[in-house]
CSV table of C-alpha atoms in Angstrom, one decimal:
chain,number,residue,atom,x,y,z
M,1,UNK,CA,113.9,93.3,-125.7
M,2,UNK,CA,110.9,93.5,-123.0
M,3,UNK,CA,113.8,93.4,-120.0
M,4,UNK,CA,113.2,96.8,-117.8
M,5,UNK,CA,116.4,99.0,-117.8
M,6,UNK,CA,115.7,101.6,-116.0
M,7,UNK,CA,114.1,101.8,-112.7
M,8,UNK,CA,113.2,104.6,-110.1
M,9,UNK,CA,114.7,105.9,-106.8
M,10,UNK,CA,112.4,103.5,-104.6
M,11,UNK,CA,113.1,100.4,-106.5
M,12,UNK,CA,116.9,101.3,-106.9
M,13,UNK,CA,117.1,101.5,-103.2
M,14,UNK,CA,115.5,98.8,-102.7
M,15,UNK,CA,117.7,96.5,-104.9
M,16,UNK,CA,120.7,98.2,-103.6
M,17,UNK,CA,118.8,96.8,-99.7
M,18,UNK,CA,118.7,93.4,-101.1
M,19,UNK,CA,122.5,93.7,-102.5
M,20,UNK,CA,123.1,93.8,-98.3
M,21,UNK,CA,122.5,90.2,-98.0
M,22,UNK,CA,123.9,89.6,-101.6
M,23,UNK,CA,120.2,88.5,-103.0
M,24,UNK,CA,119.8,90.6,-105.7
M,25,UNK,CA,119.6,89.0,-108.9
M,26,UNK,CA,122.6,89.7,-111.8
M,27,UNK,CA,120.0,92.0,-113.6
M,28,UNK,CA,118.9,94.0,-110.9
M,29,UNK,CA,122.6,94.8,-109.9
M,30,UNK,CA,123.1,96.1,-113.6
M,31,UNK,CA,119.5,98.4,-112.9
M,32,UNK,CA,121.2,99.6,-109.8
M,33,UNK,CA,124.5,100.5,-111.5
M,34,UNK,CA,122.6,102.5,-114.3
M,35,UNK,CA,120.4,104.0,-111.6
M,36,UNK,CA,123.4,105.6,-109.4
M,37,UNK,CA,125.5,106.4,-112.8
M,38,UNK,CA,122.4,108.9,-113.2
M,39,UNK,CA,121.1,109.6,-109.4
M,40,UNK,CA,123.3,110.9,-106.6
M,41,UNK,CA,120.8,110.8,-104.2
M,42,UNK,CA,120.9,106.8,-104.5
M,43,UNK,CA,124.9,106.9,-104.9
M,44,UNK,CA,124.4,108.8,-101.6
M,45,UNK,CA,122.0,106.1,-100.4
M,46,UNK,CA,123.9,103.1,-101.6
M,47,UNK,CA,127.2,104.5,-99.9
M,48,UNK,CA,125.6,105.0,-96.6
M,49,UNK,CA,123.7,101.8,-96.4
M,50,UNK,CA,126.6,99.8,-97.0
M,51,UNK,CA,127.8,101.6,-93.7
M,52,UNK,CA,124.9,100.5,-91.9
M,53,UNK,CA,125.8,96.9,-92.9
M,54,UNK,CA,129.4,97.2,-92.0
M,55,UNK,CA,128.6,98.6,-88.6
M,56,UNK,CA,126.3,96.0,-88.1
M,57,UNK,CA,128.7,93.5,-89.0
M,58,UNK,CA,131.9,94.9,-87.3
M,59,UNK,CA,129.8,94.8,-84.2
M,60,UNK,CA,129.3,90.7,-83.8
M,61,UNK,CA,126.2,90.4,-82.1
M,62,UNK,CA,126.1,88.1,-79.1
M,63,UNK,CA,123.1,86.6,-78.3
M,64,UNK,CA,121.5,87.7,-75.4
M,65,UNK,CA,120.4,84.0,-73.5
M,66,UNK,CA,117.4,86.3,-71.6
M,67,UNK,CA,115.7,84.6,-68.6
M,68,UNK,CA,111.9,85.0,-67.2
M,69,UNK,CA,112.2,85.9,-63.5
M,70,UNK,CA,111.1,84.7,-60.4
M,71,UNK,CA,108.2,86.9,-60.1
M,72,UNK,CA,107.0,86.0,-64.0
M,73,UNK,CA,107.4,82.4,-63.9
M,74,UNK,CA,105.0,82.5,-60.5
M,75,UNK,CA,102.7,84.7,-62.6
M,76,UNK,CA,102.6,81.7,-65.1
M,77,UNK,CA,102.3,79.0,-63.0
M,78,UNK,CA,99.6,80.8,-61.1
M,79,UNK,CA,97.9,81.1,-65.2
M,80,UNK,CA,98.3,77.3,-65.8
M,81,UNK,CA,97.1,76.3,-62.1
M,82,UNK,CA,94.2,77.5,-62.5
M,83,UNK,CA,93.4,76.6,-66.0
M,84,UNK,CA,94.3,72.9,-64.3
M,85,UNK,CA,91.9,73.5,-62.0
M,86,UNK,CA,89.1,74.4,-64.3
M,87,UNK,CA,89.5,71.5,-66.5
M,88,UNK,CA,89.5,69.1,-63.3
M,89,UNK,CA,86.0,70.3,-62.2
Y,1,UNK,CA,115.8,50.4,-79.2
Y,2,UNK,CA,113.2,48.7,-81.6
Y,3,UNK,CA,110.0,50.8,-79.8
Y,4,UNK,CA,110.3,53.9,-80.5
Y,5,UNK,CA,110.1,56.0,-76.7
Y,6,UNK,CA,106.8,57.7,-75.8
Y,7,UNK,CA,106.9,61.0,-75.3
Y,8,UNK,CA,104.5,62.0,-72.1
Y,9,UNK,CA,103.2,65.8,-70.9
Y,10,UNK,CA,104.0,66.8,-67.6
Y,11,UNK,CA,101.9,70.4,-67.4
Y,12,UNK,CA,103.7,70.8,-63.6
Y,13,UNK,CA,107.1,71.4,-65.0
Y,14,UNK,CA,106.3,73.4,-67.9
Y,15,UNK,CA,107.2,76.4,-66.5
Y,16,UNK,CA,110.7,75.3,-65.2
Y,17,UNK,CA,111.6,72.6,-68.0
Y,18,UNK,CA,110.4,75.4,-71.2
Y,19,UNK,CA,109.2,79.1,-70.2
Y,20,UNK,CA,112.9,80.5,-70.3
Y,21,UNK,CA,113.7,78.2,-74.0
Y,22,UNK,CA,110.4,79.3,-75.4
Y,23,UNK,CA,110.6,83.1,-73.9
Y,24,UNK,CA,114.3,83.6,-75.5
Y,25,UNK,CA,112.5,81.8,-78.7
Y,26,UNK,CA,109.3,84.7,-78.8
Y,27,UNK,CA,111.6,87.0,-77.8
Y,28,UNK,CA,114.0,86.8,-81.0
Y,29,UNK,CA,110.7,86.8,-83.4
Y,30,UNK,CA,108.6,89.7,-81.5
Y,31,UNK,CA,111.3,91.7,-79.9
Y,32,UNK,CA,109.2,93.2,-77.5
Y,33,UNK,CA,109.5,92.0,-74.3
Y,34,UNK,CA,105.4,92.0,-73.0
Y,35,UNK,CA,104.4,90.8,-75.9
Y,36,UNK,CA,106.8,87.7,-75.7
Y,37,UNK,CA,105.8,87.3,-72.3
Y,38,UNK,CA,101.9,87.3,-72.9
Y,39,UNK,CA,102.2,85.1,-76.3
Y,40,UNK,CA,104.3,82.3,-73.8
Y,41,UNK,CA,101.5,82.3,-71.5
Y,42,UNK,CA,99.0,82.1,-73.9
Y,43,UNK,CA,100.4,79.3,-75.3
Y,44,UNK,CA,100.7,77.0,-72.3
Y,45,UNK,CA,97.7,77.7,-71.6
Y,46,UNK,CA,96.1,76.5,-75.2
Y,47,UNK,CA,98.3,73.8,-74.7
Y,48,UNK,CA,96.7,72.2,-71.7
Y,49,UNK,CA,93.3,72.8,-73.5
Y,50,UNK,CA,95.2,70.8,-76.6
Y,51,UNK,CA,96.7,68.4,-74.3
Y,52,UNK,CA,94.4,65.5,-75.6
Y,53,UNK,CA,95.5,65.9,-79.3
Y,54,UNK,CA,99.1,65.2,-78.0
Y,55,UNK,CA,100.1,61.9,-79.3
Y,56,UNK,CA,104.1,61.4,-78.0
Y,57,UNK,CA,105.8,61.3,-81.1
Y,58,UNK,CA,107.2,64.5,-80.3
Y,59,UNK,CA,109.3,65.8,-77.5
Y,60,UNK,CA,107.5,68.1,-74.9
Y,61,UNK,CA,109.1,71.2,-76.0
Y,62,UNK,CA,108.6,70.2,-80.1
Y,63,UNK,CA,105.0,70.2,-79.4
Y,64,UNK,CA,104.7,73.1,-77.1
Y,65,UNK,CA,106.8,75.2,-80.0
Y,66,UNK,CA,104.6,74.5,-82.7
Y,67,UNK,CA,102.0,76.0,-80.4
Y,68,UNK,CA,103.9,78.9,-79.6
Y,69,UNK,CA,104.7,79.2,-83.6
Y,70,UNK,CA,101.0,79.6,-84.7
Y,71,UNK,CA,100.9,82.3,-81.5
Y,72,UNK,CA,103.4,84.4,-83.6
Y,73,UNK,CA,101.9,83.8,-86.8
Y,74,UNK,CA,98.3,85.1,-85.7
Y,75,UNK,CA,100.3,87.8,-83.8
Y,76,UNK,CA,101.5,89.1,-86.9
Y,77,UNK,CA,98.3,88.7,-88.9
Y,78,UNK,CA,96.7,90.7,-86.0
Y,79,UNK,CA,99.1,93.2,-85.6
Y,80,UNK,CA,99.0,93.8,-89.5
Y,81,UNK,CA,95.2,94.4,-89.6
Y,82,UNK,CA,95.0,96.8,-86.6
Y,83,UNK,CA,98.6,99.1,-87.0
Y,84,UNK,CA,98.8,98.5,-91.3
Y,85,UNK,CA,101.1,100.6,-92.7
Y,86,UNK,CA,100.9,103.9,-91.5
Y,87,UNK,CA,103.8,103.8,-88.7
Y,88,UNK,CA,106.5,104.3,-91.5
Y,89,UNK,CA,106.5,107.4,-92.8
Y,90,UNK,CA,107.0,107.6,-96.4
Y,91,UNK,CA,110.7,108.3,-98.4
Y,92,UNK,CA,109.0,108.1,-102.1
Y,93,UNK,CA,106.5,109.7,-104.0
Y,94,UNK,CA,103.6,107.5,-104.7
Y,95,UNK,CA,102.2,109.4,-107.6
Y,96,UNK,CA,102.4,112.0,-109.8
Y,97,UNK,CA,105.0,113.0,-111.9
Y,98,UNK,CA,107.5,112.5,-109.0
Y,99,UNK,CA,106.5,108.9,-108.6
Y,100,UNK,CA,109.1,106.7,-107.3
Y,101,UNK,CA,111.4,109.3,-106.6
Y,102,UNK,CA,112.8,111.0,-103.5
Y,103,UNK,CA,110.7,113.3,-101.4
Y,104,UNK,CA,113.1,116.0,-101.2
Y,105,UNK,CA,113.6,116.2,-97.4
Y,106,UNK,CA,114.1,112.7,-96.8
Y,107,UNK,CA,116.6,112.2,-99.3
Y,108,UNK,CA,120.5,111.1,-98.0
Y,109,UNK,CA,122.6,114.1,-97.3
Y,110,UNK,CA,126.3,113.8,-97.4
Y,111,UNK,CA,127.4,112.3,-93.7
Y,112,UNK,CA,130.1,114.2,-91.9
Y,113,UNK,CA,131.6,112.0,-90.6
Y,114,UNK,CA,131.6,108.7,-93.1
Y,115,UNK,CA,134.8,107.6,-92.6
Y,116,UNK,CA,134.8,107.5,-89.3
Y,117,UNK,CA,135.8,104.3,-87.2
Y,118,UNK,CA,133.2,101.7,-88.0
Y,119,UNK,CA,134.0,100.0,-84.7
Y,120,UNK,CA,133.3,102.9,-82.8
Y,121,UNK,CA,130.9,101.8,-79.6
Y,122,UNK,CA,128.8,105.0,-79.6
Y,123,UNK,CA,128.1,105.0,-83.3
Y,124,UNK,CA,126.7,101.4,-82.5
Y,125,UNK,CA,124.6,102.5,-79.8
Y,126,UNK,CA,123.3,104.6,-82.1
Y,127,UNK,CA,121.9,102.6,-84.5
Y,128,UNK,CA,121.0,100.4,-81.9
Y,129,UNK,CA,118.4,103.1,-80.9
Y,130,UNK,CA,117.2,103.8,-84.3
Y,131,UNK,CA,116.4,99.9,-84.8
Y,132,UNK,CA,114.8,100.0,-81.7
Y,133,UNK,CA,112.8,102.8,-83.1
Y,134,UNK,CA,111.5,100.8,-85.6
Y,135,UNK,CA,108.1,99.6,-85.5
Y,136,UNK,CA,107.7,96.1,-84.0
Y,137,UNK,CA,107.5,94.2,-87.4
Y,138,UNK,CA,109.8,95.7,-89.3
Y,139,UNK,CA,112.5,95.9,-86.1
Y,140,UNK,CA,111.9,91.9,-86.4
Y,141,UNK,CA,112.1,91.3,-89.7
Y,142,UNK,CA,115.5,93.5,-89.9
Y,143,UNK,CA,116.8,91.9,-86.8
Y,144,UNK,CA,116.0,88.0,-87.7
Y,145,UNK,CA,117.1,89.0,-91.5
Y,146,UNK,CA,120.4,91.0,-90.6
Y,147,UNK,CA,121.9,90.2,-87.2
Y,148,UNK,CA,120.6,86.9,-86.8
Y,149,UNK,CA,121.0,85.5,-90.6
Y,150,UNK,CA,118.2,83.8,-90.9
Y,151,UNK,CA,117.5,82.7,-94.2
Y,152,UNK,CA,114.5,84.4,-96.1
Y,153,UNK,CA,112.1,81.3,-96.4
Y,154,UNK,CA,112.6,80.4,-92.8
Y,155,UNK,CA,111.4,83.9,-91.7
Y,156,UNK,CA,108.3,84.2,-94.0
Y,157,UNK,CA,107.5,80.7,-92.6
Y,158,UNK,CA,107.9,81.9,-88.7
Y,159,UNK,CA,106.1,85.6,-89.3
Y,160,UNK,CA,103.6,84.3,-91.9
Y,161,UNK,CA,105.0,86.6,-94.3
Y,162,UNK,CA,105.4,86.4,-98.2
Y,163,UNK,CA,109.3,87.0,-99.2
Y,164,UNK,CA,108.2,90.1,-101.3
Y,165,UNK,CA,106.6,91.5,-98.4
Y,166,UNK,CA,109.6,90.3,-96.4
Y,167,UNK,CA,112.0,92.6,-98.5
Y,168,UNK,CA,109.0,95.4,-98.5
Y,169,UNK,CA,109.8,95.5,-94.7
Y,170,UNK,CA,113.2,95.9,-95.1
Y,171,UNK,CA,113.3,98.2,-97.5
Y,172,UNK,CA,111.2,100.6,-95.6
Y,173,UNK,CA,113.8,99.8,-92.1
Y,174,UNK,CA,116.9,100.3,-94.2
Y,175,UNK,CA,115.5,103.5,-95.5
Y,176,UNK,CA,114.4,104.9,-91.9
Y,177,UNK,CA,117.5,103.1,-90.1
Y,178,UNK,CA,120.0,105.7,-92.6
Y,179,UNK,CA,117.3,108.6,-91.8
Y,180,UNK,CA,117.5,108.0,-88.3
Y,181,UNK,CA,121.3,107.5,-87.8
Y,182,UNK,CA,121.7,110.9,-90.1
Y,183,UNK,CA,119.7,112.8,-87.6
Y,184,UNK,CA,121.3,111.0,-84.3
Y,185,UNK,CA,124.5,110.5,-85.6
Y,186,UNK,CA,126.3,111.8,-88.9
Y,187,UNK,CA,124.6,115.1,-89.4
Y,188,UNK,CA,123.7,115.8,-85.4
């Protein structure tokens, strides 16, 4: 069968980074497992990423609703007013 | 309503009706503050210049954001040509005998303190500061991706990006994210 078994530390880790958002494919999942059943380095890595995701998670982000100020928005206006005034001449 | 409405540009209120919508907008796909700022006035100001193409079947803000999306777009495929690749440092061997493997001293070390509280505040500061670290792309990419959810194809579409270069970028951010909170955090 031509289907690739075994695979190295950069693309198990990087399966095992797609696994966080639960896109890896069936096949790449069984590469990882045979990868970390071999590799502690990757074990290591897949352990400690999954952390990364969990802290990330635990922590709901709320989204910051940021604001231009004053002193930018003149800055912009000043920008457009005087593109306007080209154009008009 | 059997006509459908006109939409009309008013270049006067720009600035109070959109700058602060299409700031937080930049903001979430460039995560760095001056560059959001300058890409927001560029793009009112190629919109005046575009005014005359505008044909009201859009709202104002529609039309001013598909500006502003092309803005980010060539800001990517700028910022790709002039920075490349060199601001992450390499995990992985790239040939030789060792290729694809670990380079010894970037390879995960046990963390001290793995079972500590995930809820912990500090320990979220922390890897606040590491994706902050990251280089502009790849802090994007990793933000929009993981703390914002954004599904894959509408990212490539808003950076310009193919998805296998999407998952490139955060491979290479996972990889330095778990370097950096080992150094700041775990193994201090």
């Amino acid at each position: 069968m031509g289907i690739k078994i075994m695979v190295k530390c950069d693309e198990a880790t990087s399966i095992c980074d797609k696994n966080q958002y639960k896109e890896a494919s069936f096949f790449d999942k069984v590469r990882l497992s045979i990868h970390n059943f071999l590799c502690h380095r990757c074990r290591l890595y897949t352990k400690q990423n999954a952390i990364i995701t969990k802290i990330i998670t635990a922590h709901n982000h709320k989204e910051k609703d940021l604001k231009l100020d004053l002193k930018e928005k003149e800055k912009l206006q000043k920008a457009l007013d005087n593109e306007l005034k080209k154009m008009n001449n | 309503m059997s006509e459908q409405t006109k939409h009309t540009l008013n270049p006067n209120k720009w600035i109070d009706l959109h700058s602060d919508y299409m700031f937080n907008y930049t903001i979430s796909r460039v995560s760095n503050q001056d560059v959001a700022k300058d890409l927001v006035q560029e793009t009112f100001l190629a919109s005046l210049k575009a005014m005359g193409n505008f044909k009201g079947q859009a709202s104002e803000r529609t039309w001013l954001i598909s500006i502003l999306k092309r803005k980010i777009v060539d800001h990517y495929r700028k910022s790709n040509s002039i920075k490349g690749k060199s601001e992450v440092r390499m995990s992985f061997y790239e040939d030789g005998e060792n290729n694809g493997k670990w380079i010894e001293e970037r390879a995960p070390s046990p963390w001290d303190d793995a079972d500590a509280s995930i809820e912990n505040e500090e320990l979220k500061s922390a890897l606040d500061y590491c994706i902050d670290n990251l280089p502009e792309k790849y802090k994007s990419v990793f933000i929009l991706k993981t703390i914002k959810n954004y599904e894959t194809e509408s990212i490539c579409n808003d950076l310009g990006i193919s998805s296998s270069n999407l998952w490139v970028i955060i491979h290479r951010a996972r990889v330095q994210l778990r370097e950096c909170l080992e150094g700041n955090w775990f193994n201090k």
